[in-house]
């Protein structure tokens, strides 16, 4: 059992192709792991029967020497992806009972590649959060524990907290995530695994419950960089149903992992060295730069002068788009309806009952910044600063091939911490948000442990549509770091 | 800029979210906190800066004028909280 | 300025001028919707022409229909307007049961078409230019049905997402008649272009009418918007009523509230729309699911080259080539089919005669029978044939009216009717002289009176001779020969 769970995505792929294992065996192991890991609350909906059927079908293909790139591999799907006939909630009460009549492009791409669905993973409500504590379906628990810190429950990060916890605790061999301001990279860092946000437009947004349309991007959450390369290849591709999808061929991302970064220029942006940043984060960052230098890359000091304005920009643009994207949840066509004496009362009751506090806050902020008389001061201003932030990166990529930064300003914190003040929570995304606003690809790779024994990741950013460089450098960093610490909870380890 | 309770109530109504008095009090604090934070942007000189329209770098793709979708009322109505005679049903609207 | 003066309305305290601006929503002719592949046909079963995009399912995204863009550009060109090669789609946010997304995708600050103008044809044959402020593309909403249940409204999304062009005029219109002429002309241009079928009953064209009143030459007054007029006649009534209402309020010392109103044709009055009284704050912002719409100058030039001859150009040509009056030309060019019909009839014939026959007899009969020109029992060849018989003196103009009535009734051609009924005009001198002789013989007394100086009796003799000939004698010849014979 644990043998099977030890296999990474690419190892399992190879073992399946070599007929050393079957998908049914692998899938059964993960169905058992989901059972064992129920305490993490990583899944909102488990679909073991569907998984068994899909695994059987995969085995039939594999037996004939057929099958796609992800054939027979049991993955978890963030519950923001619409899945045909399977409850899709966005972790919100307002989508109560919603079973889509359609399949998102990214999930369809994965099924077409042969992947097996274990279930729908928990997240922050409508992907709004950095700790997975805003889900209507309850908090997700990080499989990691602080060393010597008792048994305090930690957050997995967010919003793809269920995905990160599941992959880290081995309840799924890999999982999908979505990243709007860091929702793949930050939880990956908190859970000691790899999370990649590709370039905006690389993966289709069709069928993903929208949070902030100009920022949302799907990506893989995996145990290592090679797994990320494999899974991203299966998820990505041009989709004519998404006007923002890039009409570009999908490269062979695994082939980019040459291990050779000699002569490449890696930028270290000075603005990411922020006041009050824990010393251990700074030290980890320096160590990461050393590793890349030892591998033959050139480390270059660069400047991204508008970095400090990324978070305030993000907290105007994302809520503004969200306030509009979430207007469709009105109790008329699907999901929750709370009756009222009039249409307006029905709307107000439904949305009051259906949305949680953080979603309400963001919808209201977004409504306010777009409202008459405030548009120019907030939204328009933010879009101008966003243009400057993007230009910062464009300029930097004139000098360097990739940029190295910390992923998050801290390790995972306890459930309940940072909860008194929304701003404190927002600061979690301080290093991930700039790349989201610029639409560029980024990956978080686990590099070391905090003093408390919790995983810490470093982030590599690349040029638009140059995921290959991001993956290549990430892979070298991963090899050099040799991160092999294990969380307190690991399915199949007992 | 600072939000008062009446403004928050107006915004909540615009967003069609029913809020009671206690919630309004809490929201006034939270929203002002967030607005105070985002107002840092006033420090940035954005004279002559065009607002970012999109990060994609490509133009608006267009589709051919063909009927390729629809004709499945059952799928459209499948998740409706209430329906009648092939329509969605809502509380009566008086014009 | 006599024309402007005639538009003034007399109040109790002096003259008032009406100021009108129109926002016309015209449904774009396309097979599928603006942002989805669902069909647009009218009259389908509820929710059958709805895609997952139109019903705003979570995660659904818009993809624009290239034909709708092309139609908007063609229409802009037809309105002699500035085509904006860079435009932006915005979200207009508001909640309504038939607006599934909670926002309408429209164009706000940067529409696809900028300023243009329309020349309207007024009943006295004069014309007037009305400025166009803009034309933008947007989605239609669904339909709410309120009268099927006492406690519920029903929602049909078939129209949800259908492409509309919103065409906004400048406040250049000064009377209900001008507003009617504007809508007629706009409809005519759209139909020529094939960008909208102009069918107001089916809602493919509807107008929001902004009405205010002012003392001549003074600042604009506060306006009220009368929503969703889908009949030109009702629109005129609504404007008249609304102007009177506003004048009365102001003259009584009151002030006009800026509001949205609805016209009730049964009561002949406008009333405030309570459901629209909610303070609106649309929170427009560029739709992040779409990118700015850009196209090349070549695309615009190609579309320009493909435009048909439009009503104004055709009218000018009809006046210069066919020698028609402005009034007749305006009537004949209103519909492309009518103009083409006319040109077939006029070719090689007396063009004024052709115009008269079409406007009075043909249109009169079609109107009475409730038929379209395309359904006319008298086609171009038949009407032409009739005119030919008049021209070569086979029949007189008076007989021709009877022949036309028979043609309209039976669908037979004019020559057949003339043969069958023996209506051929008598032009034989001998035969006419015989008729005159017979009349004179039976009216000897009257002949004597005439000869003794009672000239007025001449008309009596003409009438008698025509009667004897059953109307077939050539009237000119009857005159001439009768004069000679009576003179003795
Ligand atoms: Mg309007
Ligand atoms: Zn409109």
Short mmCIF file of C-alpha atoms in Angstrom, two decimals, chain B residues 10-11 13-16 53-79 82-95, chain C residues 30-39 46-48 50-52 55 57 63-67 69 95-97 145-146 149-157 271 275 278 281 283 290-293:
data_model
loop_
_atom_site.label_atom_id
_atom_site.label_comp_id
_atom_site.label_asym_id
_atom_site.label_seq_id
_atom_site.Cartn_x
_atom_site.Cartn_y
_atom_site.Cartn_z
CA UNK B 10 -26.13 51.61 0.25
CA UNK B 11 -23.29 49.51 -1.18
CA UNK B 13 -28.06 47.08 -1.20
CA UNK B 14 -26.37 47.72 -4.56
CA UNK B 15 -24.67 44.33 -4.16
CA UNK B 16 -27.99 42.78 -3.03
CA UNK B 53 -6.24 46.45 -20.69
CA UNK B 54 -5.00 42.88 -20.68
CA UNK B 55 -1.86 40.87 -20.07
CA UNK B 56 -2.47 38.41 -22.89
CA UNK B 57 -0.80 40.32 -25.68
CA UNK B 58 -3.24 39.02 -28.31
CA UNK B 59 -6.30 40.60 -29.91
CA UNK B 60 -9.93 39.66 -29.44
CA UNK B 61 -10.58 36.35 -31.17
CA UNK B 62 -13.87 36.13 -33.08
CA UNK B 63 -16.06 33.17 -33.92
CA UNK B 64 -18.01 32.45 -37.08
CA UNK B 65 -21.71 33.25 -37.11
CA UNK B 66 -23.00 29.71 -36.78
CA UNK B 67 -25.59 28.08 -34.56
CA UNK B 68 -23.47 25.65 -32.55
CA UNK B 69 -25.10 25.69 -29.15
CA UNK B 70 -28.40 25.70 -27.28
CA UNK B 71 -31.51 23.58 -27.94
CA UNK B 72 -31.17 21.85 -24.57
CA UNK B 73 -33.71 23.46 -22.23
CA UNK B 74 -33.42 20.53 -19.82
CA UNK B 75 -29.72 21.22 -19.22
CA UNK B 76 -30.41 24.92 -18.85
CA UNK B 77 -33.16 24.36 -16.29
CA UNK B 78 -31.69 21.30 -14.56
CA UNK B 79 -30.38 23.16 -11.50
CA UNK B 82 -37.91 26.69 -9.10
CA UNK B 83 -39.29 26.27 -12.61
CA UNK B 84 -42.69 26.21 -14.31
CA UNK B 85 -43.81 25.40 -17.86
CA UNK B 86 -40.24 25.53 -19.20
CA UNK B 87 -39.46 28.85 -17.49
CA UNK B 88 -37.44 29.83 -14.46
CA UNK B 89 -39.87 31.01 -11.80
CA UNK B 90 -39.14 33.93 -9.47
CA UNK B 91 -41.19 36.03 -7.03
CA UNK B 92 -43.52 38.27 -8.98
CA UNK B 93 -42.01 41.45 -10.34
CA UNK B 94 -44.32 44.48 -10.47
CA UNK B 95 -43.44 46.94 -13.23
CA UNK C 30 -27.22 37.19 -37.27
CA UNK C 31 -27.78 33.45 -36.99
CA UNK C 32 -26.27 33.16 -33.54
CA UNK C 33 -25.94 35.36 -30.48
CA UNK C 34 -23.36 38.06 -29.79
CA UNK C 35 -21.28 35.96 -27.40
CA UNK C 36 -22.66 32.43 -27.78
CA UNK C 37 -23.54 29.92 -30.47
CA UNK C 38 -27.26 29.73 -29.59
CA UNK C 39 -29.84 30.61 -32.25
CA UNK C 46 -39.05 29.10 -23.88
CA UNK C 47 -35.41 28.50 -23.01
CA UNK C 48 -34.73 26.42 -26.12
CA UNK C 50 -30.21 29.25 -24.64
CA UNK C 51 -26.66 28.07 -24.16
CA UNK C 52 -24.83 27.63 -20.88
CA UNK C 55 -27.84 31.27 -18.81
CA UNK C 57 -23.64 29.12 -15.64
CA UNK C 63 -16.66 34.68 -27.44
CA UNK C 64 -17.68 37.37 -29.90
CA UNK C 65 -19.54 36.74 -33.16
CA UNK C 66 -17.63 38.29 -36.09
CA UNK C 67 -20.81 38.88 -38.10
CA UNK C 69 -19.06 43.22 -35.49
CA UNK C 95 -29.62 42.89 -10.87
CA UNK C 96 -32.71 41.80 -12.71
CA UNK C 97 -34.39 38.44 -13.09
CA UNK C 145 -43.47 37.18 -18.16
CA UNK C 146 -45.57 38.71 -15.42
CA UNK C 149 -49.26 33.56 -12.44
CA UNK C 150 -50.58 35.68 -9.57
CA UNK C 151 -47.49 35.18 -7.42
CA UNK C 152 -44.62 34.60 -9.81
CA UNK C 153 -42.85 35.97 -12.84
CA UNK C 154 -41.50 33.53 -15.41
CA UNK C 155 -38.16 33.94 -17.12
CA UNK C 156 -37.37 32.98 -20.71
CA UNK C 157 -33.74 33.46 -21.73
CA UNK C 271 -46.60 56.88 -16.02
CA UNK C 275 -39.42 49.11 -10.79
CA UNK C 278 -34.22 52.02 -7.70
CA UNK C 281 -25.23 52.78 -10.28
CA UNK C 283 -20.44 50.27 -12.07
CA UNK C 290 -12.88 39.97 -23.41
CA UNK C 291 -10.09 41.96 -24.96
CA UNK C 292 -10.35 45.28 -26.77
CA UNK C 293 -11.93 44.92 -30.21
#
